[in-house]
Amino acid sequence: MAEGLFSELKKEGLEPDTRVYTEMIGAYLQVGMTEKAMEMYGLMKASGCAPDKLTLTILIRNLENAGEEELAAGVKKECEEYVDYPKKFLEEIEKKYPKRRSVNLV
């Protein structure tokens, strides 16, 4: 359904904004479609929409939770481009949403 609405926007000649892209990214990540989420993130940047703190937080948290450490590290690196005081921003994310640790049960 979300993809349909997104396509409809484009078909009507409307350009999605940061909020729309963020919602699409979040929807893909919620159902485990990491590759589609990253494609949408790429489209977002290519369209001239800058990711905001919410976009970056959603990406980082969900990528880390899915074990996609390399992708999460790439997004963290991009925070330097999109966020004032990226180090502080990343520390706040880590404090608010600590990484889940896996436990190996025997």
Coordinates of C-alpha atoms in Angstrom, one line a residue:
M1 CA 0.0 0.0 0.0
A2 CA 2.8 2.4 0.9
E3 CA 4.5 1.7 -2.4
G4 CA 1.3 2.5 -4.2
L5 CA 0.9 5.8 -2.6
F6 CA 4.6 6.6 -3.3
S7 CA 4.1 5.7 -7.0
E8 CA 0.9 7.7 -7.1
L9 CA 2.7 10.8 -5.9
K10 CA 5.4 10.4 -8.5
K11 CA 2.8 9.8 -11.2
E12 CA 0.9 13.0 -10.3
G13 CA 4.2 14.9 -10.7
L14 CA 4.6 15.5 -7.0
E15 CA 8.0 15.2 -5.4
P16 CA 8.2 13.3 -2.1
D17 CA 9.7 15.2 0.7
T18 CA 12.0 14.0 3.5
R19 CA 9.0 12.9 5.6
V20 CA 7.6 10.7 2.8
Y21 CA 11.0 9.1 2.1
T22 CA 11.5 8.5 5.8
E23 CA 8.1 6.8 6.2
M24 CA 8.9 4.5 3.2
I25 CA 12.4 3.7 4.6
G26 CA 10.8 2.9 8.0
A27 CA 8.1 0.7 6.4
Y28 CA 10.6 -1.3 4.5
L29 CA 12.8 -1.8 7.5
Q30 CA 9.8 -2.9 9.6
V31 CA 9.2 -5.8 7.3
G32 CA 12.9 -6.8 6.9
M33 CA 13.3 -5.3 3.4
T34 CA 16.7 -3.8 4.1
E35 CA 17.8 -3.7 0.4
K36 CA 14.6 -1.8 -0.6
A37 CA 15.1 0.6 2.4
M38 CA 18.6 1.4 1.3
E39 CA 17.4 1.9 -2.3
M40 CA 14.8 4.4 -1.0
Y41 CA 17.5 6.1 1.0
G42 CA 19.6 6.4 -2.2
L43 CA 16.6 7.8 -4.1
M44 CA 16.0 10.3 -1.3
K45 CA 19.5 11.7 -1.5
A46 CA 19.6 11.6 -5.4
S47 CA 16.3 13.6 -5.4
G48 CA 17.9 16.4 -3.4
C49 CA 16.1 15.6 -0.1
A50 CA 18.4 15.6 2.8
P51 CA 17.8 13.0 5.5
D52 CA 17.0 14.5 8.8
K53 CA 17.8 13.2 12.3
L54 CA 14.7 11.0 12.3
T55 CA 15.7 9.4 9.0
L56 CA 19.2 8.7 10.2
T57 CA 18.0 7.4 13.6
I58 CA 15.5 5.0 12.0
L59 CA 18.2 3.7 9.6
I60 CA 21.0 3.3 12.2
R61 CA 18.8 1.6 14.8
N62 CA 17.1 -0.8 12.4
L63 CA 20.3 -1.7 10.5
E64 CA 22.1 -2.4 13.7
N65 CA 19.2 -4.5 15.0
A66 CA 19.2 -6.5 11.7
G67 CA 23.0 -7.2 12.1
E68 CA 23.8 -4.9 9.1
E69 CA 26.8 -3.3 10.8
E70 CA 28.6 -2.2 7.6
L71 CA 25.5 -0.4 6.3
A72 CA 24.9 1.2 9.7
A73 CA 28.5 2.3 9.8
G74 CA 28.1 3.9 6.3
V75 CA 25.0 5.8 7.5
K76 CA 26.8 6.9 10.6
K77 CA 29.6 8.3 8.5
E78 CA 27.1 10.2 6.4
C79 CA 25.8 11.9 9.6
E80 CA 28.9 14.2 9.2
E81 CA 27.3 15.6 6.1
Y82 CA 23.7 15.9 7.3
V83 CA 23.8 16.7 11.0
D84 CA 25.3 19.5 13.0
Y85 CA 27.5 18.0 15.8
P86 CA 27.3 14.4 14.4
K87 CA 29.4 12.9 17.3
K88 CA 26.9 14.2 19.8
F89 CA 24.0 13.0 17.7
L90 CA 25.4 9.5 17.5
E91 CA 26.2 9.4 21.2
E92 CA 22.5 10.4 21.9
I93 CA 21.3 7.5 19.7
E94 CA 23.6 5.1 21.5
K95 CA 22.4 6.2 24.8
K96 CA 18.7 6.2 23.9
Y97 CA 18.8 3.0 22.0
P98 CA 21.6 0.7 23.1
K99 CA 22.5 -2.1 20.8
R100 CA 20.9 -5.4 21.5
R101 CA 23.3 -8.0 22.5
S102 CA 22.8 -11.5 21.3
V103 CA 23.0 -14.4 23.8
N104 CA 24.2 -17.8 22.6
L105 CA 22.2 -20.4 24.4
V106 CA 23.7 -23.9 24.5

